[in-house]
Coordinates of N, CA and C in Angstrom, one line a residue:
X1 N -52.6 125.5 -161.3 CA -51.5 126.0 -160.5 C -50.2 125.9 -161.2
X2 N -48.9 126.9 -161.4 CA -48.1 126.9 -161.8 C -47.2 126.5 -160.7
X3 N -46.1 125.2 -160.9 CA -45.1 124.7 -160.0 C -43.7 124.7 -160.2
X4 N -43.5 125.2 -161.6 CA -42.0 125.1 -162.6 C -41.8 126.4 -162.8
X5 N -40.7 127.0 -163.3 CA -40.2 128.3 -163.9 C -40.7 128.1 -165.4
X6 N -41.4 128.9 -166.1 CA -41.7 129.0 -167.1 C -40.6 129.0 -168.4
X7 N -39.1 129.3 -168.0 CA -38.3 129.1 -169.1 C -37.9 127.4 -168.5
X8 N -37.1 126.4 -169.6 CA -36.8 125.3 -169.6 C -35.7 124.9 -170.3
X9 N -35.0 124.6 -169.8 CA -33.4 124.3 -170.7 C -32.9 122.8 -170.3
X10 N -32.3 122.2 -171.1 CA -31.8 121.0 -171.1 C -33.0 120.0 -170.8
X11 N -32.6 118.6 -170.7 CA -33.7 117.4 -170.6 C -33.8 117.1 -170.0
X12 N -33.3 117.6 -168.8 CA -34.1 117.3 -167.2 C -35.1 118.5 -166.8
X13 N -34.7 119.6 -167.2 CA -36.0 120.8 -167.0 C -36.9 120.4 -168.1
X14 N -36.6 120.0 -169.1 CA -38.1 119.3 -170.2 C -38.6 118.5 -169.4
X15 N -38.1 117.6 -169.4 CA -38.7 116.4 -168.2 C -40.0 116.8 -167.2
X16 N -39.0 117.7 -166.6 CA -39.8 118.0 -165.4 C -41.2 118.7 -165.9
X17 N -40.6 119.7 -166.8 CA -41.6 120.6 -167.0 C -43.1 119.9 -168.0
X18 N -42.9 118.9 -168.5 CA -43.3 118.1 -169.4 C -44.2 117.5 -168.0
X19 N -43.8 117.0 -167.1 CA -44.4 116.7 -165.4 C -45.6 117.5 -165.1
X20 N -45.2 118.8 -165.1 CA -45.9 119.7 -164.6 C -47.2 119.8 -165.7
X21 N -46.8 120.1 -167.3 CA -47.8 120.2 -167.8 C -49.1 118.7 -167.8
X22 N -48.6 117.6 -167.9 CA -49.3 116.7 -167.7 C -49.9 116.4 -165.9
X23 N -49.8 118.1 -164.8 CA -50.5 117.5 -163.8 C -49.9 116.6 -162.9
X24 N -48.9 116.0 -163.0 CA -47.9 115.8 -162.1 C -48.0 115.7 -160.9
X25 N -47.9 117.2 -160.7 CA -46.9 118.1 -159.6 C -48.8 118.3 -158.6
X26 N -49.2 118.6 -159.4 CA -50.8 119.1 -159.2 C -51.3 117.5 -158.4
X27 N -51.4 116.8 -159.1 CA -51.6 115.3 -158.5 C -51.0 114.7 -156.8
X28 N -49.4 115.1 -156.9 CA -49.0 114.8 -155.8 C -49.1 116.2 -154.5
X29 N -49.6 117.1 -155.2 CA -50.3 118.2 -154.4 C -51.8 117.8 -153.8
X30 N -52.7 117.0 -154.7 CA -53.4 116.9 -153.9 C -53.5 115.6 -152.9
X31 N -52.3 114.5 -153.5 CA -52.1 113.5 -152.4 C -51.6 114.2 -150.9
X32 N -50.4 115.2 -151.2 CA -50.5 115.9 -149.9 C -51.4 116.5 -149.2
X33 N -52.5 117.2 -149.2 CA -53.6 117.6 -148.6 C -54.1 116.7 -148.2
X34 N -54.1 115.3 -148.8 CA -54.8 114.4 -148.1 C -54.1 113.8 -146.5
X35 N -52.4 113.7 -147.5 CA -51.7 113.3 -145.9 C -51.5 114.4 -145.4
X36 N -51.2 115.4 -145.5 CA -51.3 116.1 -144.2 C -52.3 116.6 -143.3
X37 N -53.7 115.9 -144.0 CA -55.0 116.2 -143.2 C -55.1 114.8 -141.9
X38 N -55.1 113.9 -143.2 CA -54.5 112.5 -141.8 C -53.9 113.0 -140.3
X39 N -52.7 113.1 -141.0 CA -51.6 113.7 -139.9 C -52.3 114.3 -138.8
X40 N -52.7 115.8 -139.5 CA -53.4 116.5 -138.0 C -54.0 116.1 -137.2
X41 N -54.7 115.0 -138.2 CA -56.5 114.7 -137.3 C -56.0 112.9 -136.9
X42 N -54.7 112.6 -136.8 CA -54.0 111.5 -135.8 C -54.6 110.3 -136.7
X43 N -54.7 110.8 -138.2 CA -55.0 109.3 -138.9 C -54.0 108.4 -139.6
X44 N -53.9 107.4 -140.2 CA -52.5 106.3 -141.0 C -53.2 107.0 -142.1
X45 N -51.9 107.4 -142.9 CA -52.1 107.9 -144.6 C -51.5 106.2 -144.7
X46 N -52.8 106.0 -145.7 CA -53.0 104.9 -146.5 C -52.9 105.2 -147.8
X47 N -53.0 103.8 -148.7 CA -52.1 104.1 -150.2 C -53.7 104.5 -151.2
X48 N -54.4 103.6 -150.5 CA -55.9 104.1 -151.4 C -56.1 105.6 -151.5
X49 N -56.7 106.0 -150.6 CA -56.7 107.2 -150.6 C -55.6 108.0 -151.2
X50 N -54.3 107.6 -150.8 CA -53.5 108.9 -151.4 C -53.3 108.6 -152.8
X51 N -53.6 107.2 -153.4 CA -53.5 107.1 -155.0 C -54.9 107.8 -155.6
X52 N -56.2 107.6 -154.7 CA -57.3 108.6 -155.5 C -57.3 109.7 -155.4
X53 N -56.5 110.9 -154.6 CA -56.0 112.0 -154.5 C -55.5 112.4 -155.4
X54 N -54.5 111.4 -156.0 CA -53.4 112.0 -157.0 C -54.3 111.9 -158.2
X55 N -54.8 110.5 -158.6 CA -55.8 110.7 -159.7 C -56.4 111.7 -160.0
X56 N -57.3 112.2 -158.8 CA -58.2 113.4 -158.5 C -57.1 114.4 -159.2
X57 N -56.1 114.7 -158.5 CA -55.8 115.9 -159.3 C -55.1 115.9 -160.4
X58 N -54.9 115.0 -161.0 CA -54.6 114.7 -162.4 C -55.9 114.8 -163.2
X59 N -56.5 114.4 -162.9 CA -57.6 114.0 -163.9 C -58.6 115.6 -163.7
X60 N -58.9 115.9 -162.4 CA -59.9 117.5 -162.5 C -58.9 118.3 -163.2
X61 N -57.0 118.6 -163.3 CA -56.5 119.5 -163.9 C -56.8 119.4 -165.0
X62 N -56.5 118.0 -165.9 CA -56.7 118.2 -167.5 C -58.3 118.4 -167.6
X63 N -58.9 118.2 -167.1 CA -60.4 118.5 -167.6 C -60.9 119.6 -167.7
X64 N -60.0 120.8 -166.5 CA -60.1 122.1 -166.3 C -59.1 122.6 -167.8
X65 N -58.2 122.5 -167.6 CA -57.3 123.2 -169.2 C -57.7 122.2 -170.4
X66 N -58.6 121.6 -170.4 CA -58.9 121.2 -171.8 C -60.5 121.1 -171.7
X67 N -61.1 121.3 -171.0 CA -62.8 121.5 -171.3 C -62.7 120.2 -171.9
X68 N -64.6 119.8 -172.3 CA -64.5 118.7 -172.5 C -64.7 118.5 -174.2
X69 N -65.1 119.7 -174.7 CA -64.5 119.3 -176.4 C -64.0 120.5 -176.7
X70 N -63.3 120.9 -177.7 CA -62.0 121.3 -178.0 C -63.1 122.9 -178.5
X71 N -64.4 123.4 -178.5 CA -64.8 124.1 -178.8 C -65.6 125.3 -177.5
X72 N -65.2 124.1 -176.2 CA -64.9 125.6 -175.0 C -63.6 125.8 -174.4
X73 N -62.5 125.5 -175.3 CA -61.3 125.8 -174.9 C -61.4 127.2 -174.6
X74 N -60.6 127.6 -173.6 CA -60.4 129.0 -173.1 C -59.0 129.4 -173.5
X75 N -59.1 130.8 -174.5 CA -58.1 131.4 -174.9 C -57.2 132.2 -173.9
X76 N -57.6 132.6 -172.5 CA -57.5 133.1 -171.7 C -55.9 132.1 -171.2
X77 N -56.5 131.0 -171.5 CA -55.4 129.7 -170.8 C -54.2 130.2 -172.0
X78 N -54.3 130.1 -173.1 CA -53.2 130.4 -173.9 C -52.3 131.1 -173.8
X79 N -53.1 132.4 -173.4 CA -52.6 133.6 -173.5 C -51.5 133.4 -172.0
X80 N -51.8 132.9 -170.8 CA -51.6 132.3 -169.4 C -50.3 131.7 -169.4
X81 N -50.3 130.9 -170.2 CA -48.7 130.1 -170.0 C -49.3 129.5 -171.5
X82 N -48.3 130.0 -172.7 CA -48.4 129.6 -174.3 C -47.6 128.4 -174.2
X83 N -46.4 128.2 -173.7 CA -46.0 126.5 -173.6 C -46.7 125.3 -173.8
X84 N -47.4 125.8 -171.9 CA -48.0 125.0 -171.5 C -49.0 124.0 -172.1
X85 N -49.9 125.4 -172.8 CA -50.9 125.1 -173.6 C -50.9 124.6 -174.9
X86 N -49.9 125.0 -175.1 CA -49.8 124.4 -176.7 C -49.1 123.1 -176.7
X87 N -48.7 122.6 -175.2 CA -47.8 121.0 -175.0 C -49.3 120.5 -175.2
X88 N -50.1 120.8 -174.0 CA -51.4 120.2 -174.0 C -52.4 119.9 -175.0
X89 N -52.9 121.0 -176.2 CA -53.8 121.1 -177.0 C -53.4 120.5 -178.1
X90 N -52.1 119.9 -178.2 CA -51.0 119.3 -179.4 C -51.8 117.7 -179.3
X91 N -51.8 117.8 -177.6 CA -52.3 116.2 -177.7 C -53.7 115.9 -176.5
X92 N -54.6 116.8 -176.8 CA -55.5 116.7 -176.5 C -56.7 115.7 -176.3
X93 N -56.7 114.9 -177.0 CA -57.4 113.5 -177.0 C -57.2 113.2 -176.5
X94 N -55.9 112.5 -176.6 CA -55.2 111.5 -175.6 C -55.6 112.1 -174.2
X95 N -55.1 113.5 -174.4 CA -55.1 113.8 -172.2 C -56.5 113.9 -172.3
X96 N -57.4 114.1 -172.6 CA -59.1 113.9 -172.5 C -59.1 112.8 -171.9
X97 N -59.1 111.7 -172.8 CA -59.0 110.4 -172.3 C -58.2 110.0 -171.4
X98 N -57.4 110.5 -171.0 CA -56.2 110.5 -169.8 C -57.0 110.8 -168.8
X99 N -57.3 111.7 -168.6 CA -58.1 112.4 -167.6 C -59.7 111.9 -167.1
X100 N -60.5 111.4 -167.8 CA -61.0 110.5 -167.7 C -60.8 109.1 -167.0
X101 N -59.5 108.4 -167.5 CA -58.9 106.9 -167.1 C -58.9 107.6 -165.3
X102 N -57.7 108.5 -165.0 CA -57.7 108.8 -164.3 C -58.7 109.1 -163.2
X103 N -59.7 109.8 -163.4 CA -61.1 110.4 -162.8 C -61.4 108.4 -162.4
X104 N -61.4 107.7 -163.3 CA -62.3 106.5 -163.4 C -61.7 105.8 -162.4
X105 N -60.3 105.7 -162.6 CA -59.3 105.0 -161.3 C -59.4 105.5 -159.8
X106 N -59.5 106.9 -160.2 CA -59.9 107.6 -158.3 C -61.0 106.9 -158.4
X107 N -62.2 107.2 -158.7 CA -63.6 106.0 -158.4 C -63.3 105.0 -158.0
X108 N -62.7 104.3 -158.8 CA -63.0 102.5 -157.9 C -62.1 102.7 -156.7
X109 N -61.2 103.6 -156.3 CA -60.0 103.6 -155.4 C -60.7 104.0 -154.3
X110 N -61.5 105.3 -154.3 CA -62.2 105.8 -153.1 C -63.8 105.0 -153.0
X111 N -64.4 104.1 -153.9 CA -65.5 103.5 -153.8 C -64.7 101.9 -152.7
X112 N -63.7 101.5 -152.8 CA -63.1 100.8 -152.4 C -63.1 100.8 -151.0
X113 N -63.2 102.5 -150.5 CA -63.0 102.7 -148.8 C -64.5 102.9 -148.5
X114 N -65.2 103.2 -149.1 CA -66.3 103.2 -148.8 C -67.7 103.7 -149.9
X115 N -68.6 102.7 -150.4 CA -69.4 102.9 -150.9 C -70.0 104.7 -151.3
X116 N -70.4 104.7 -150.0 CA -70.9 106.6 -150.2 C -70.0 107.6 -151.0
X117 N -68.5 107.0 -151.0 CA -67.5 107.9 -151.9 C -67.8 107.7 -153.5
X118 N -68.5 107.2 -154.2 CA -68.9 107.6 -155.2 C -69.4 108.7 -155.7
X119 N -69.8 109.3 -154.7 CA -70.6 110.9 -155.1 C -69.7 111.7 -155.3
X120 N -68.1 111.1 -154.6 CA -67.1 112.2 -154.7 C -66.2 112.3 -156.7
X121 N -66.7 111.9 -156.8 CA -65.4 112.2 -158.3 C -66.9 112.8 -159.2
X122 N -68.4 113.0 -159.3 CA -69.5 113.6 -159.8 C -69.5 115.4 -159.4
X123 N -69.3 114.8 -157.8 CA -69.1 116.4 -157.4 C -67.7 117.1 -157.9
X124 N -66.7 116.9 -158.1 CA -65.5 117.2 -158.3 C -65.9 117.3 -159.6
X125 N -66.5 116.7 -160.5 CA -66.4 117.1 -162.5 C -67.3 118.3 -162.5
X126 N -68.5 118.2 -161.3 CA -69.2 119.1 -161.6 C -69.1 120.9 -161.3
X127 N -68.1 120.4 -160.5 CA -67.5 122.1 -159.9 C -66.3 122.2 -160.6
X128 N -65.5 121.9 -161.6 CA -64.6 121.5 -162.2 C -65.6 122.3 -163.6
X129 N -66.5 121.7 -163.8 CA -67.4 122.2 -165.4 C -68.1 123.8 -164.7
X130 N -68.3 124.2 -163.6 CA -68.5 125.3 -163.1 C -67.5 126.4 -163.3
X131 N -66.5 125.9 -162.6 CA -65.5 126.5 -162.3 C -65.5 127.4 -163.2
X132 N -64.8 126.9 -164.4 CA -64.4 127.4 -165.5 C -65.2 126.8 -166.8
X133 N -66.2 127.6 -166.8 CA -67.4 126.9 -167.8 C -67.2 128.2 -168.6
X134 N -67.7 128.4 -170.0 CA -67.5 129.0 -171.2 C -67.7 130.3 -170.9
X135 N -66.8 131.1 -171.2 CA -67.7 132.7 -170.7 C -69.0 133.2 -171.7
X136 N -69.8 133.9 -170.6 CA -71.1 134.3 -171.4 C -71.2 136.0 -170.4
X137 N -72.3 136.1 -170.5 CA -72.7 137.3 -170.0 C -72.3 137.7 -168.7
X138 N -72.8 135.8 -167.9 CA -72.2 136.2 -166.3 C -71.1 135.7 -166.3
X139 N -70.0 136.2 -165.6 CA -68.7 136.2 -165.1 C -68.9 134.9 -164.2
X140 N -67.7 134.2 -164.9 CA -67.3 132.5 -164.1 C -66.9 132.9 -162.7
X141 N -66.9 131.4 -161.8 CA -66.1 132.0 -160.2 C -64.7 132.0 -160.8
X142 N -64.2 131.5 -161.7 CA -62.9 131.5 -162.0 C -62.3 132.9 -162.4
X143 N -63.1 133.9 -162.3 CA -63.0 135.2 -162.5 C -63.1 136.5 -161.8
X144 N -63.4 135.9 -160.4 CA -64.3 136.7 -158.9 C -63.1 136.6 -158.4
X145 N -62.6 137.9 -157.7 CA -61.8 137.9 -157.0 C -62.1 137.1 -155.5
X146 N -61.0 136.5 -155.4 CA -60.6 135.8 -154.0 C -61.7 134.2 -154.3
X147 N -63.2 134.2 -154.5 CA -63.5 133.0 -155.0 C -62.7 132.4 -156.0
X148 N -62.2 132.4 -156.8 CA -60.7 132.0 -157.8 C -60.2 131.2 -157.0
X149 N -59.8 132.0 -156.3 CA -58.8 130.9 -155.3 C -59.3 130.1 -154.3
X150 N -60.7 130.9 -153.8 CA -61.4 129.7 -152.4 C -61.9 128.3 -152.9
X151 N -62.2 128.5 -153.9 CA -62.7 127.6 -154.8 C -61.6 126.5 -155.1
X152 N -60.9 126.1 -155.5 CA -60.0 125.3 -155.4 C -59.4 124.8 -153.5
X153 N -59.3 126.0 -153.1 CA -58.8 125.5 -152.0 C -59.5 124.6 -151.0
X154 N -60.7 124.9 -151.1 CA -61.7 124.3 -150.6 C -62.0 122.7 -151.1
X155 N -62.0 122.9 -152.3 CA -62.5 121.3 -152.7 C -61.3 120.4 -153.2
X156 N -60.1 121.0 -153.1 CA -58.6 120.2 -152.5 C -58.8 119.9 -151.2
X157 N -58.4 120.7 -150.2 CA -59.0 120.7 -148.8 C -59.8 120.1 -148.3
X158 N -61.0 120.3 -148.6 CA -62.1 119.0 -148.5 C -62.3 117.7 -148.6
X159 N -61.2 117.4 -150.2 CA -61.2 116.1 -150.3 C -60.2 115.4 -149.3
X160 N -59.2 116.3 -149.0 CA -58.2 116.0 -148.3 C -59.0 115.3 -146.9
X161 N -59.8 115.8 -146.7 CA -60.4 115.9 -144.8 C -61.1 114.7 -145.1
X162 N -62.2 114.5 -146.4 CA -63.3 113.6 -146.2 C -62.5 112.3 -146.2
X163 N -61.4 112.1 -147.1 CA -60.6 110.5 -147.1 C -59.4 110.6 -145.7
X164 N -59.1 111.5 -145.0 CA -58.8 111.4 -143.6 C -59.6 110.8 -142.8
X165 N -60.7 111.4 -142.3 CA -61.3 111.1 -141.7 C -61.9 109.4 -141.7
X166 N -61.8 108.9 -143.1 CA -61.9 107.1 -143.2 C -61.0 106.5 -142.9
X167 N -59.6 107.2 -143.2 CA -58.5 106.4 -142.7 C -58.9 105.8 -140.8
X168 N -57.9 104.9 -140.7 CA -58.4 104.1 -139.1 C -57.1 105.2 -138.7
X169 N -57.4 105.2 -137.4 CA -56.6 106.0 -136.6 C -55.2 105.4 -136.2
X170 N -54.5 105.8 -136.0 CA -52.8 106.0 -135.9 C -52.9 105.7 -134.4
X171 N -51.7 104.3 -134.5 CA -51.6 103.9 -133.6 C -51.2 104.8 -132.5
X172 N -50.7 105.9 -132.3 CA -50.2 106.7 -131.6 C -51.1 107.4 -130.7
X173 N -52.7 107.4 -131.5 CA -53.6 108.1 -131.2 C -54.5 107.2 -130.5
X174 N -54.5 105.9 -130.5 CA -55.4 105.0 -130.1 C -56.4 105.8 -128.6
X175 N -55.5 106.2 -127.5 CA -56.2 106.6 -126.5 C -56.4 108.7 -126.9
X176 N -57.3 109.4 -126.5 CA -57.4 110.5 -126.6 C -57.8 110.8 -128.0
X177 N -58.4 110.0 -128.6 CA -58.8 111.0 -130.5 C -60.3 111.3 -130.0
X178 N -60.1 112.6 -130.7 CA -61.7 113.1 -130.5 C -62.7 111.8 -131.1
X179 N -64.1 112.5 -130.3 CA -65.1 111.8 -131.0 C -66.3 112.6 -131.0
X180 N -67.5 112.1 -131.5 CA -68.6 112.9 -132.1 C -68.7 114.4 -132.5
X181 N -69.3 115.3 -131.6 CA -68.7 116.7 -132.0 C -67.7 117.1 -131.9
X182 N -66.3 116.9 -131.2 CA -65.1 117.3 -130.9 C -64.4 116.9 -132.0
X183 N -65.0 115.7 -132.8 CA -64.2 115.1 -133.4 C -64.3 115.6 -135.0
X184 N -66.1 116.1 -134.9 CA -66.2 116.9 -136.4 C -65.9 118.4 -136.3
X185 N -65.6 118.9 -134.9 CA -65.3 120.6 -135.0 C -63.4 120.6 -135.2
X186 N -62.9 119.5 -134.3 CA -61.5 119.8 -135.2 C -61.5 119.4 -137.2
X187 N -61.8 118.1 -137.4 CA -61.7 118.3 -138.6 C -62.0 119.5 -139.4
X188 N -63.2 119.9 -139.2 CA -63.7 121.3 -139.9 C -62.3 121.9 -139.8
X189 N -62.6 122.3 -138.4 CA -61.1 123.5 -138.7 C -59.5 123.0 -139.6
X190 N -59.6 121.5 -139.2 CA -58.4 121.2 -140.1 C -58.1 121.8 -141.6
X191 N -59.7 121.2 -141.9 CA -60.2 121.5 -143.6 C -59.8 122.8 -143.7
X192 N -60.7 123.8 -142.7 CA -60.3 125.2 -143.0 C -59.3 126.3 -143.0
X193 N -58.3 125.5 -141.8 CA -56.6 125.7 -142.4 C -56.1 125.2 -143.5
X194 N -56.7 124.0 -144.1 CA -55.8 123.7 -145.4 C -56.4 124.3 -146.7
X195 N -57.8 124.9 -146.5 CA -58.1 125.0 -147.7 C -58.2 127.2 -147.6
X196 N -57.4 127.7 -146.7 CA -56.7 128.9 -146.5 C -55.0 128.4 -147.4
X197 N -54.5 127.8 -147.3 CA -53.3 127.4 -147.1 C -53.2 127.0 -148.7
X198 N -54.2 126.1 -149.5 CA -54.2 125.9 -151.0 C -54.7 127.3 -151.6
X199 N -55.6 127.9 -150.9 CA -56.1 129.4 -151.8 C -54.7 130.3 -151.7
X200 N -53.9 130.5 -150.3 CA -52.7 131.4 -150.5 C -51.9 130.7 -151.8
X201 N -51.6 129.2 -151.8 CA -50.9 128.7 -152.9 C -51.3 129.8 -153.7
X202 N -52.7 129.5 -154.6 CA -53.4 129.4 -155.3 C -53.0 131.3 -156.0
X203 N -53.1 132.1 -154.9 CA -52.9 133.3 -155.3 C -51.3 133.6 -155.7
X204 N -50.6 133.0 -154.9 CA -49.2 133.4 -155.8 C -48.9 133.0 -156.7
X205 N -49.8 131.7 -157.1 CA -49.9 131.7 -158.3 C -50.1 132.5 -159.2
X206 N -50.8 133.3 -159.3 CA -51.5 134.3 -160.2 C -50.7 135.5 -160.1
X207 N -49.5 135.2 -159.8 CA -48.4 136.2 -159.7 C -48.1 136.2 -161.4
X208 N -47.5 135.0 -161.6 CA -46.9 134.8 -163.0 C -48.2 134.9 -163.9
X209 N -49.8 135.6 -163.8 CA -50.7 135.6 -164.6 C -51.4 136.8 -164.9
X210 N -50.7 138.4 -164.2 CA -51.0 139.1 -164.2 C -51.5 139.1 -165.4
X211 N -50.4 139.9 -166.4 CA -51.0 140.3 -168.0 C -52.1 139.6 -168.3
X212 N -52.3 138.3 -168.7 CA -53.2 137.3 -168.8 C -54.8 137.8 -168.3
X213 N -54.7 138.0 -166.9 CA -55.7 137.7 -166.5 C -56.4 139.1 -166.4
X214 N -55.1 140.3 -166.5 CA -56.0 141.6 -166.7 C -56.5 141.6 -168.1
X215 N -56.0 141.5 -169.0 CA -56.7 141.1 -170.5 C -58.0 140.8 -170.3
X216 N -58.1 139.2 -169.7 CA -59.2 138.6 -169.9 C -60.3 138.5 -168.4
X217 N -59.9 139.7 -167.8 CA -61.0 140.6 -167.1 C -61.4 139.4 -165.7
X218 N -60.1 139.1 -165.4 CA -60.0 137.9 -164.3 C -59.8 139.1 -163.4
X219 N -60.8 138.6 -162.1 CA -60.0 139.3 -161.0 C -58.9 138.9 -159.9
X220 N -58.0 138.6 -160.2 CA -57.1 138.5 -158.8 C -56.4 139.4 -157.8
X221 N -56.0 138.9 -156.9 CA -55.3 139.7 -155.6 C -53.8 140.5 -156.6
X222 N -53.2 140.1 -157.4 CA -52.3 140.1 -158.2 C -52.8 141.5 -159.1
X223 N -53.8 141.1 -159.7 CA -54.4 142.3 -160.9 C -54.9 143.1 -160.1
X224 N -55.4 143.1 -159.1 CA -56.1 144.2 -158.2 C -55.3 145.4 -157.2

């Protein structure tokens, strides 16, 4: 997701923009989904969860723009934002291994709230190496119009709901919080307002990616 203006002047827009390429901006995006899923569903945003959120999305972004060895890099990403990519690919090790640390710290952070959350940062690498896995014959989802974008929104969204829903409930809410089915059919819909609400992000993004992505035979709402 792009969150900066693409030109940068002086050393506070380097700063920033230096922020955004290392995932940042992306990171405390996905700690928001988390609190504002809390919120709806009358839970305390806690620091655990919202520090494995941020990890989460630090650590799935670099893994997504840097693949996991330097030989399925996607030229597509270059062509996409040439800055960006060339801050990143300059120091690619390091953010590999960054992104990793990261990925490793969300684990113990969400294994902390509950044992069963370990499945969660396996499933996240693995639709992460889906996502945008090497092109071949068949076309990636990263390439399907409108899945591009559900696809992310969804498993931002999702993680957002599944670490809500552990948080303990807000004192505010103590009398009246749903329970059993009442309690899993609001969440769902929570999830599925937020993860509408990351895929619209997700498409205006792909505002600033037209050229890019009509080249490299991406389909978005944008190219279409």
């Amino acid at each position: 997701m792009e969150t900066e203006p693409r030109q940068h002047h002086g050393p506070v827009a380097r700063v920033l923009a230096a922020a955004g390429h290392l995932a940042i901006w992306v990171g405390l995006y996905f700690a928001a989904a988390y609190a504002s899923a809390a919120i709806l569903l009358g839970r305390a945003v806690q620091l655990d969860p919202l520090g494995a959120a941020f990890c989460a999305g630090v650590g799935l972004y670099l893994l997504d723009r840097l693949k996991l060895r330097d030989d399925l890099l996607d030229p597509a990403d270059l062509a996409a934002d040439e800055r960006r990519h060339r801050f990143l690919r300059a120091r690619r090790r390091f953010l590999r291994t960054l992104a990793w640390v990261m990925l490793g710290l969300g684990t113990i952070l969400v294994v902390a709230i509950h044992p069963a959350n370990a499945l969660l940062p396996p499933i996240g690498v693995l639709g992460v190496l889906a996502y945008s896995r090497p092109r071949e014959s068949r076309r990636r989802p990263k390439d399907l119009l409108v899945l591009k974008n559900l696809m992310p929104g969804c498993a931002i969204a999702g993680l957002g709901v599944v670490l809500a829903v552990q948080s303990p409930v807000h004192a505010s809410r103590l009398f009246g919080t749903p329970v059993g089915a009442e309690a899993f059919t609001f969440a769902l819909a929570v999830c599925v307002a937020l993860a509408l609400l990351v895929a619209a992000d997700a498409m205006l993004c792909d505002l600033d990616d037209v050229a890019a992505d009509r080249h490299a035979k991406t389909s978005t709402l944008p190219v279409w």
